[in-house]
Amino acid sequence: MSTPYPFTAIVGQDDLRLGLLLNAVSPAVGGVLVRGEKGTAKSTAVRALAALMPEVSVVPGCRFSCDPVSPDPACPDGPHAEAAGVSRAARTVELPVGASEDRLVGALDIERALSEGVKAFEPGLLADAHRGILYVDEVNLLHDHLVDLLLDAAAMGASYVEREGVSVRHAARFLLVGTMNPEEGELRPQLLDRFGLTVEVAASRDTDERVEVVRRRLAYDDDPEGFAARWAGEESALRERIAAARALLPRVVLGDGVLRQIAATCAAFEVDGMRADIVMARTATALAAWAGREEVTADDVRQAALLALPHRRRRNPFDAPGLDEDKLDQTLDEAGPQENNDGDDQPDPDPDGGGDDGGGGGGVPPQADGDRTPPRGESGDTPSQAPEGSPDAPGRSTGAEQQPVASAEPFRTKMLSVPGLGEGAAGRRSRARTEHGRTTGARRPQGALTKLHLAATVRAAAPHQRARGRSGRGLVVRRDDLRQATREGREGNLVLFVVDASGSMAARQRMSAVKGAVLSLLLDAYQRRDKVGLVTFRGKEAEVALPPTSSVDAAASRLESLPTGGRTPLAAGLLKAHDVLRVERLRDPSRRPLLVVVTDGRATGGPEPVALAGRAGRLHRSEGTASVVVDCESGYVRLGLAGELARELGGTAVTLDELQADSIAGLVKDVTAAGRAA
């Protein structure tokens, strides 16, 4: 086994180390989510924590790590007789992003369960992680069905395996630690709330600190054991401090005044539910124990808020996590006097929190860009004009680039989906064959059996019972009798936006509305677990503003900063989108694309620009790419060019008004596929 990098040798990253150590002192805090750019020691710190965790006492031979003092009465390896426990190191179990459901929760031997009536159960990673650490690297890329299982286990402290009337339950209480790069997408809100604390990490900009990081890493790579030996003293001292803090924790007093500050802080920042209050209380208690004190102070509450609240105050996926420290200090001051008075000076029941709830939080590195969504409203620059001949143009277009305008407020969009039945990654957009969903039939298993179709299995085995010499009540089942259930659910798609940023779109109110529509579709893509990409075209060429990614908020950020102006190279935009889709088909052939072209349909620049755009559209149609054209044309005179483009693409055209879910226009369900309308 390789020697882990010492925890005490990590340079800087104070918030990361503190968040992990508080969970080592009090696992009831609920774990920690580490957010940050790549190469910032996230995984290194988590793996190094395992060496500092106190040992656990387990029942000898129990595969589920039962505590000998209070063994789980429902343990599949039980019941356990009274026996002395054996001590071992706390485990750190890593959950791979691509793990199967059976690998996570364990698997039953279905054949033996049906034929012999025995619960032959092979434990999974949740059983291995019981009373230890469950570590998920790139947790934001975890498949939805695994997220659902993690949520259930975290909520109930147990894992349940249910297969056609045969069930197994075992305890699964673990410290959940996840790391992620926000550029690759955000977490589902339910899983995000399950992490007790969150910390933001970023590479240091201090030259001396960066030099020390490189020096230590090179020394470790040259001689891991020798490097670890040089830090053994610091590691031992830190391990003893954790043990002392754990012993002190039950004696720490959480006074009524401190509880009032916690409640006032959570109310002021309008966090959902009561979990934030509980996590803050546990974190503040752990902070006091870590400092060697038996009483929680206001400083503990402040630090607990900076760790427990930033990820809980987000209102939509495009909000950057963070906490306004001025507002936090004011709230703590207003609620603070209650701790030391005799009850005469009651705090204002509706205190004014003051300040704006945004920006980066203290105790975590501030966000470089502040809130992801810029303020709405009109900027002061002169709106560009549409090309000559456009119904929207008051005069001739200058072709000059205009400054970005803010988007209109997003709205709930209608459902756009790819027709047919796919087999892509689980999501919430288009129909697909999936591991989860309603059962539609049965087939012979290809590889390991994952979802048994009981009725089909019984039908396959029934005609052979006499030949197999059945004499008892049990059904004689062979491997060839087993049938896999085929299920239909929903998949996530690749939604590629092709956005017209030319001069014909540059009228201020018009471009603001267009950005609001695309932002609304991006929000819908986030909720439906899609990958997104962004291609823009203006002037003489098209560019890939954002390659396909799971980070929908990155696409929203690029959209907000999108300038406009110049000619309309529509064909270039469609051809650039074709190149992007061609590469993505090689990378992920099972994920079906949905092309969303946002334009008024006009094409200018070069010889025969309209005919060239039509040929580019037919190229997409010939490859079966599902498409929709969002018609942005406005004014009294409408040329219907977007509708013509939709016909060339073999897709559907919808106006901005029709895109809204609450509009009176007919519901758009399926985007017409290439060849379907022909």
PDB file of C-alpha atoms in Angstrom, residues 270-473:
ATOM      1  CA  GLU A 270     -33.290  32.707   4.472  1.00  0.00           C
ATOM      2  CA  VAL A 271     -31.934  29.178   4.274  1.00  0.00           C
ATOM      3  CA  ASP A 272     -34.457  26.424   3.633  1.00  0.00           C
ATOM      4  CA  GLY A 273     -35.501  24.037   6.384  1.00  0.00           C
ATOM      5  CA  MET A 274     -33.928  23.500   9.800  1.00  0.00           C
ATOM      6  CA  ARG A 275     -30.888  21.415   8.855  1.00  0.00           C
ATOM      7  CA  ALA A 276     -28.713  24.530   8.661  1.00  0.00           C
ATOM      8  CA  ASP A 277     -29.497  25.441  12.292  1.00  0.00           C
ATOM      9  CA  ILE A 278     -28.628  21.942  13.479  1.00  0.00           C
ATOM     10  CA  VAL A 279     -25.415  21.769  11.457  1.00  0.00           C
ATOM     11  CA  MET A 280     -24.340  25.205  12.696  1.00  0.00           C
ATOM     12  CA  ALA A 281     -24.931  24.147  16.310  1.00  0.00           C
ATOM     13  CA  ARG A 282     -22.886  20.975  15.884  1.00  0.00           C
ATOM     14  CA  THR A 283     -20.131  22.813  14.039  1.00  0.00           C
ATOM     15  CA  ALA A 284     -19.891  25.549  16.667  1.00  0.00           C
ATOM     16  CA  THR A 285     -19.677  22.884  19.373  1.00  0.00           C
ATOM     17  CA  ALA A 286     -16.912  21.088  17.472  1.00  0.00           C
ATOM     18  CA  LEU A 287     -15.031  24.375  17.052  1.00  0.00           C
ATOM     19  CA  ALA A 288     -15.126  24.979  20.804  1.00  0.00           C
ATOM     20  CA  ALA A 289     -13.882  21.448  21.490  1.00  0.00           C
ATOM     21  CA  TRP A 290     -11.135  21.867  18.900  1.00  0.00           C
ATOM     22  CA  ALA A 291     -10.020  25.041  20.694  1.00  0.00           C
ATOM     23  CA  GLY A 292     -10.066  23.227  24.040  1.00  0.00           C
ATOM     24  CA  ARG A 293     -13.000  25.207  25.463  1.00  0.00           C
ATOM     25  CA  GLU A 294     -16.137  23.960  27.213  1.00  0.00           C
ATOM     26  CA  GLU A 295     -18.356  26.826  26.087  1.00  0.00           C
ATOM     27  CA  VAL A 296     -19.350  27.972  22.617  1.00  0.00           C
ATOM     28  CA  THR A 297     -18.655  31.628  21.814  1.00  0.00           C
ATOM     29  CA  ALA A 298     -19.936  34.091  19.216  1.00  0.00           C
ATOM     30  CA  ASP A 299     -16.713  33.628  17.251  1.00  0.00           C
ATOM     31  CA  ASP A 300     -17.499  29.909  16.989  1.00  0.00           C
ATOM     32  CA  VAL A 301     -20.948  30.746  15.662  1.00  0.00           C
ATOM     33  CA  ARG A 302     -19.472  33.114  13.091  1.00  0.00           C
ATOM     34  CA  GLN A 303     -16.980  30.544  11.841  1.00  0.00           C
ATOM     35  CA  ALA A 304     -19.678  27.868  11.781  1.00  0.00           C
ATOM     36  CA  ALA A 305     -21.874  30.105   9.623  1.00  0.00           C
ATOM     37  CA  LEU A 306     -19.058  30.649   7.131  1.00  0.00           C
ATOM     38  CA  LEU A 307     -18.677  26.884   6.758  1.00  0.00           C
ATOM     39  CA  ALA A 308     -22.295  25.709   6.954  1.00  0.00           C
ATOM     40  CA  LEU A 309     -24.352  28.360   5.132  1.00  0.00           C
ATOM     41  CA  PRO A 310     -22.730  29.390   1.805  1.00  0.00           C
ATOM     42  CA  HIS A 311     -24.042  26.390  -0.138  1.00  0.00           C
ATOM     43  CA  ARG A 312     -27.485  26.609   1.480  1.00  0.00           C
ATOM     44  CA  ARG A 313     -28.350  30.175   0.514  1.00  0.00           C
ATOM     45  CA  ARG A 314     -28.274  29.610  -3.254  1.00  0.00           C
ATOM     46  CA  ARG A 315     -31.606  30.248  -4.926  1.00  0.00           C
ATOM     47  CA  ASN A 316     -30.804  28.971  -8.428  1.00  0.00           C
ATOM     48  CA  PRO A 317     -27.933  27.109 -10.151  1.00  0.00           C
ATOM     49  CA  PHE A 318     -26.419  30.368 -11.424  1.00  0.00           C
ATOM     50  CA  ASP A 319     -25.906  31.875  -7.963  1.00  0.00           C
ATOM     51  CA  ALA A 320     -22.359  31.696  -6.677  1.00  0.00           C
ATOM     52  CA  PRO A 321     -22.066  30.291  -3.163  1.00  0.00           C
ATOM     53  CA  GLY A 322     -20.890  32.765  -0.580  1.00  0.00           C
ATOM     54  CA  LEU A 323     -21.889  34.802   2.449  1.00  0.00           C
ATOM     55  CA  ASP A 324     -22.019  38.552   3.068  1.00  0.00           C
ATOM     56  CA  GLU A 325     -19.767  38.979   6.103  1.00  0.00           C
ATOM     57  CA  ASP A 326     -21.067  42.452   6.948  1.00  0.00           C
ATOM     58  CA  LYS A 327     -24.609  41.131   7.107  1.00  0.00           C
ATOM     59  CA  LEU A 328     -23.403  38.172   9.184  1.00  0.00           C
ATOM     60  CA  ASP A 329     -21.643  40.428  11.703  1.00  0.00           C
ATOM     61  CA  GLN A 330     -24.660  42.698  11.996  1.00  0.00           C
ATOM     62  CA  THR A 331     -26.981  39.746  12.587  1.00  0.00           C
ATOM     63  CA  LEU A 332     -24.724  38.301  15.278  1.00  0.00           C
ATOM     64  CA  ASP A 333     -24.471  41.693  17.000  1.00  0.00           C
ATOM     65  CA  GLU A 334     -28.242  42.171  17.029  1.00  0.00           C
ATOM     66  CA  ALA A 335     -28.871  38.700  18.429  1.00  0.00           C
ATOM     67  CA  GLY A 336     -25.877  38.791  20.777  1.00  0.00           C
ATOM     68  CA  PRO A 337     -27.133  40.880  23.737  1.00  0.00           C
ATOM     69  CA  GLN A 338     -29.722  38.225  24.542  1.00  0.00           C
ATOM     70  CA  GLU A 339     -26.908  36.029  25.809  1.00  0.00           C
ATOM     71  CA  ASN A 340     -25.912  38.311  28.695  1.00  0.00           C
ATOM     72  CA  ASN A 341     -29.082  40.161  29.721  1.00  0.00           C
ATOM     73  CA  ASP A 342     -31.792  39.267  32.167  1.00  0.00           C
ATOM     74  CA  GLY A 343     -34.507  39.024  29.586  1.00  0.00           C
ATOM     75  CA  ASP A 344     -35.507  42.737  29.590  1.00  0.00           C
ATOM     76  CA  ASP A 345     -33.840  43.688  26.300  1.00  0.00           C
ATOM     77  CA  GLN A 346     -35.420  41.470  23.725  1.00  0.00           C
ATOM     78  CA  PRO A 347     -33.958  41.659  20.228  1.00  0.00           C
ATOM     79  CA  ASP A 348     -35.997  43.110  17.413  1.00  0.00           C
ATOM     80  CA  PRO A 349     -38.134  40.211  16.176  1.00  0.00           C
ATOM     81  CA  ASP A 350     -37.630  41.377  12.584  1.00  0.00           C
ATOM     82  CA  PRO A 351     -34.096  42.792  12.452  1.00  0.00           C
ATOM     83  CA  ASP A 352     -32.874  44.459   9.310  1.00  0.00           C
ATOM     84  CA  GLY A 353     -30.045  42.235   8.093  1.00  0.00           C
ATOM     85  CA  GLY A 354     -28.492  45.047   6.064  1.00  0.00           C
ATOM     86  CA  GLY A 355     -26.208  44.638   3.114  1.00  0.00           C
ATOM     87  CA  ASP A 356     -26.677  42.535   0.027  1.00  0.00           C
ATOM     88  CA  ASP A 357     -26.780  38.766   0.281  1.00  0.00           C
ATOM     89  CA  GLY A 358     -24.053  38.061  -2.208  1.00  0.00           C
ATOM     90  CA  GLY A 359     -20.362  38.020  -2.860  1.00  0.00           C
ATOM     91  CA  GLY A 360     -17.766  35.649  -1.523  1.00  0.00           C
ATOM     92  CA  GLY A 361     -17.869  34.449   2.054  1.00  0.00           C
ATOM     93  CA  GLY A 362     -15.208  34.887   4.663  1.00  0.00           C
ATOM     94  CA  GLY A 363     -13.536  31.727   5.834  1.00  0.00           C
ATOM     95  CA  VAL A 364     -13.672  30.654   2.189  1.00  0.00           C
ATOM     96  CA  PRO A 365     -11.906  32.346  -0.742  1.00  0.00           C
ATOM     97  CA  PRO A 366     -14.165  35.057  -2.220  1.00  0.00           C
ATOM     98  CA  GLN A 367     -15.624  34.476  -5.650  1.00  0.00           C
ATOM     99  CA  ALA A 368     -13.631  36.265  -8.304  1.00  0.00           C
ATOM    100  CA  ASP A 369     -16.693  37.218 -10.301  1.00  0.00           C
ATOM    101  CA  GLY A 370     -19.123  37.816  -7.450  1.00  0.00           C
ATOM    102  CA  ASP A 371     -22.592  36.638  -8.296  1.00  0.00           C
ATOM    103  CA  ARG A 372     -22.721  34.720 -11.553  1.00  0.00           C
ATOM    104  CA  THR A 373     -25.762  36.616 -12.846  1.00  0.00           C
ATOM    105  CA  PRO A 374     -25.098  40.338 -13.419  1.00  0.00           C
ATOM    106  CA  PRO A 375     -27.713  42.869 -12.310  1.00  0.00           C
ATOM    107  CA  ARG A 376     -30.669  43.178 -14.635  1.00  0.00           C
ATOM    108  CA  GLY A 377     -31.474  46.407 -16.355  1.00  0.00           C
ATOM    109  CA  GLU A 378     -30.367  48.767 -19.093  1.00  0.00           C
ATOM    110  CA  SER A 379     -26.726  49.639 -19.621  1.00  0.00           C
ATOM    111  CA  GLY A 380     -25.806  53.034 -20.946  1.00  0.00           C
ATOM    112  CA  ASP A 381     -24.316  52.170 -24.323  1.00  0.00           C
ATOM    113  CA  THR A 382     -25.969  52.899 -27.663  1.00  0.00           C
ATOM    114  CA  PRO A 383     -27.953  49.971 -29.093  1.00  0.00           C
ATOM    115  CA  SER A 384     -26.706  48.602 -32.365  1.00  0.00           C
ATOM    116  CA  GLN A 385     -28.853  48.611 -35.413  1.00  0.00           C
ATOM    117  CA  ALA A 386     -29.978  45.789 -37.660  1.00  0.00           C
ATOM    118  CA  PRO A 387     -28.623  45.459 -41.219  1.00  0.00           C
ATOM    119  CA  GLU A 388     -30.139  47.514 -43.975  1.00  0.00           C
ATOM    120  CA  GLY A 389     -33.405  46.060 -45.146  1.00  0.00           C
ATOM    121  CA  SER A 390     -34.310  44.584 -41.793  1.00  0.00           C
ATOM    122  CA  PRO A 391     -37.793  45.442 -40.519  1.00  0.00           C
ATOM    123  CA  ASP A 392     -36.166  46.219 -37.183  1.00  0.00           C
ATOM    124  CA  ALA A 393     -33.628  48.654 -38.595  1.00  0.00           C
ATOM    125  CA  PRO A 394     -34.284  52.374 -38.228  1.00  0.00           C
ATOM    126  CA  GLY A 395     -31.333  52.982 -40.538  1.00  0.00           C
ATOM    127  CA  ARG A 396     -28.206  51.386 -41.910  1.00  0.00           C
ATOM    128  CA  SER A 397     -26.180  49.081 -39.638  1.00  0.00           C
ATOM    129  CA  THR A 398     -22.798  50.314 -38.576  1.00  0.00           C
ATOM    130  CA  GLY A 399     -21.566  46.732 -38.026  1.00  0.00           C
ATOM    131  CA  ALA A 400     -19.700  47.894 -34.916  1.00  0.00           C
ATOM    132  CA  GLU A 401     -19.441  45.581 -31.904  1.00  0.00           C
ATOM    133  CA  GLN A 402     -21.757  46.531 -29.079  1.00  0.00           C
ATOM    134  CA  GLN A 403     -21.200  45.992 -25.381  1.00  0.00           C
ATOM    135  CA  PRO A 404     -23.037  43.058 -23.761  1.00  0.00           C
ATOM    136  CA  VAL A 405     -26.511  43.758 -22.452  1.00  0.00           C
ATOM    137  CA  ALA A 406     -28.061  42.115 -19.413  1.00  0.00           C
ATOM    138  CA  SER A 407     -30.517  39.301 -19.981  1.00  0.00           C
ATOM    139  CA  ALA A 408     -34.180  39.474 -19.155  1.00  0.00           C
ATOM    140  CA  GLU A 409     -35.484  37.457 -16.224  1.00  0.00           C
ATOM    141  CA  PRO A 410     -35.614  33.701 -16.944  1.00  0.00           C
ATOM    142  CA  PHE A 411     -38.928  31.876 -17.153  1.00  0.00           C
ATOM    143  CA  ARG A 412     -40.186  28.304 -17.117  1.00  0.00           C
ATOM    144  CA  THR A 413     -39.897  26.835 -20.606  1.00  0.00           C
ATOM    145  CA  LYS A 414     -41.896  24.205 -22.395  1.00  0.00           C
ATOM    146  CA  MET A 415     -40.587  20.690 -22.702  1.00  0.00           C
ATOM    147  CA  LEU A 416     -38.259  20.099 -25.662  1.00  0.00           C
ATOM    148  CA  SER A 417     -37.209  16.502 -26.197  1.00  0.00           C
ATOM    149  CA  VAL A 418     -35.545  14.279 -28.768  1.00  0.00           C
ATOM    150  CA  PRO A 419     -37.976  11.837 -30.436  1.00  0.00           C
ATOM    151  CA  GLY A 420     -37.504   8.083 -30.371  1.00  0.00           C
ATOM    152  CA  LEU A 421     -36.007   5.884 -27.683  1.00  0.00           C
ATOM    153  CA  GLY A 422     -32.414   6.468 -26.642  1.00  0.00           C
ATOM    154  CA  GLU A 423     -29.914   4.663 -24.433  1.00  0.00           C
ATOM    155  CA  GLY A 424     -27.939   7.580 -23.051  1.00  0.00           C
ATOM    156  CA  ALA A 425     -27.014   8.675 -19.548  1.00  0.00           C
ATOM    157  CA  ALA A 426     -29.870   8.865 -17.064  1.00  0.00           C
ATOM    158  CA  GLY A 427     -31.565  12.246 -16.988  1.00  0.00           C
ATOM    159  CA  ARG A 428     -34.962  13.894 -17.269  1.00  0.00           C
ATOM    160  CA  ARG A 429     -35.477  14.959 -20.862  1.00  0.00           C
ATOM    161  CA  SER A 430     -36.047  12.296 -23.567  1.00  0.00           C
ATOM    162  CA  ARG A 431     -37.423   8.762 -23.491  1.00  0.00           C
ATOM    163  CA  ALA A 432     -34.736   6.096 -23.138  1.00  0.00           C
ATOM    164  CA  ARG A 433     -33.993   2.559 -22.058  1.00  0.00           C
ATOM    165  CA  THR A 434     -32.576   2.916 -18.555  1.00  0.00           C
ATOM    166  CA  GLU A 435     -31.818   0.939 -15.419  1.00  0.00           C
ATOM    167  CA  HIS A 436     -34.601   2.781 -13.637  1.00  0.00           C
ATOM    168  CA  GLY A 437     -38.143   3.540 -14.709  1.00  0.00           C
ATOM    169  CA  ARG A 438     -41.270   1.632 -15.613  1.00  0.00           C
ATOM    170  CA  THR A 439     -40.872  -1.986 -16.712  1.00  0.00           C
ATOM    171  CA  THR A 440     -41.751  -2.492 -20.377  1.00  0.00           C
ATOM    172  CA  GLY A 441     -40.621  -6.073 -21.062  1.00  0.00           C
ATOM    173  CA  ALA A 442     -38.005  -8.731 -20.462  1.00  0.00           C
ATOM    174  CA  ARG A 443     -34.946 -10.162 -22.214  1.00  0.00           C
ATOM    175  CA  ARG A 444     -32.124 -12.556 -21.541  1.00  0.00           C
ATOM    176  CA  PRO A 445     -29.425 -10.856 -19.470  1.00  0.00           C
ATOM    177  CA  GLN A 446     -26.324  -9.676 -21.280  1.00  0.00           C
ATOM    178  CA  GLY A 447     -23.654 -10.007 -18.640  1.00  0.00           C
ATOM    179  CA  ALA A 448     -24.517  -9.694 -14.937  1.00  0.00           C
ATOM    180  CA  LEU A 449     -28.201  -9.697 -14.019  1.00  0.00           C
ATOM    181  CA  THR A 450     -29.139  -6.351 -12.486  1.00  0.00           C
ATOM    182  CA  LYS A 451     -32.958  -6.114 -12.602  1.00  0.00           C
ATOM    183  CA  LEU A 452     -34.845  -9.413 -12.431  1.00  0.00           C
ATOM    184  CA  HIS A 453     -38.157  -9.737 -14.255  1.00  0.00           C
ATOM    185  CA  LEU A 454     -39.784 -12.201 -11.872  1.00  0.00           C
ATOM    186  CA  ALA A 455     -42.836 -13.164 -13.951  1.00  0.00           C
ATOM    187  CA  ALA A 456     -40.768 -13.783 -17.093  1.00  0.00           C
ATOM    188  CA  THR A 457     -38.259 -15.838 -15.086  1.00  0.00           C
ATOM    189  CA  VAL A 458     -41.005 -18.017 -13.617  1.00  0.00           C
ATOM    190  CA  ARG A 459     -42.549 -18.508 -17.060  1.00  0.00           C
ATOM    191  CA  ALA A 460     -39.195 -19.571 -18.472  1.00  0.00           C
ATOM    192  CA  ALA A 461     -38.527 -22.060 -15.648  1.00  0.00           C
ATOM    193  CA  ALA A 462     -42.034 -23.528 -15.243  1.00  0.00           C
ATOM    194  CA  PRO A 463     -42.083 -25.917 -18.248  1.00  0.00           C
ATOM    195  CA  HIS A 464     -38.883 -27.657 -17.080  1.00  0.00           C
ATOM    196  CA  GLN A 465     -39.780 -28.456 -13.454  1.00  0.00           C
ATOM    197  CA  ARG A 466     -40.653 -32.141 -14.025  1.00  0.00           C
ATOM    198  CA  ALA A 467     -37.558 -32.736 -16.150  1.00  0.00           C
ATOM    199  CA  ARG A 468     -35.415 -31.155 -13.463  1.00  0.00           C
ATOM    200  CA  GLY A 469     -36.828 -33.488 -10.830  1.00  0.00           C
ATOM    201  CA  ARG A 470     -38.619 -30.901  -8.725  1.00  0.00           C
ATOM    202  CA  SER A 471     -39.946 -32.566  -5.579  1.00  0.00           C
ATOM    203  CA  GLY A 472     -40.295 -29.787  -3.024  1.00  0.00           C
ATOM    204  CA  ARG A 473     -42.034 -26.440  -2.866  1.00  0.00           C
TER     205      ARG A 473
END
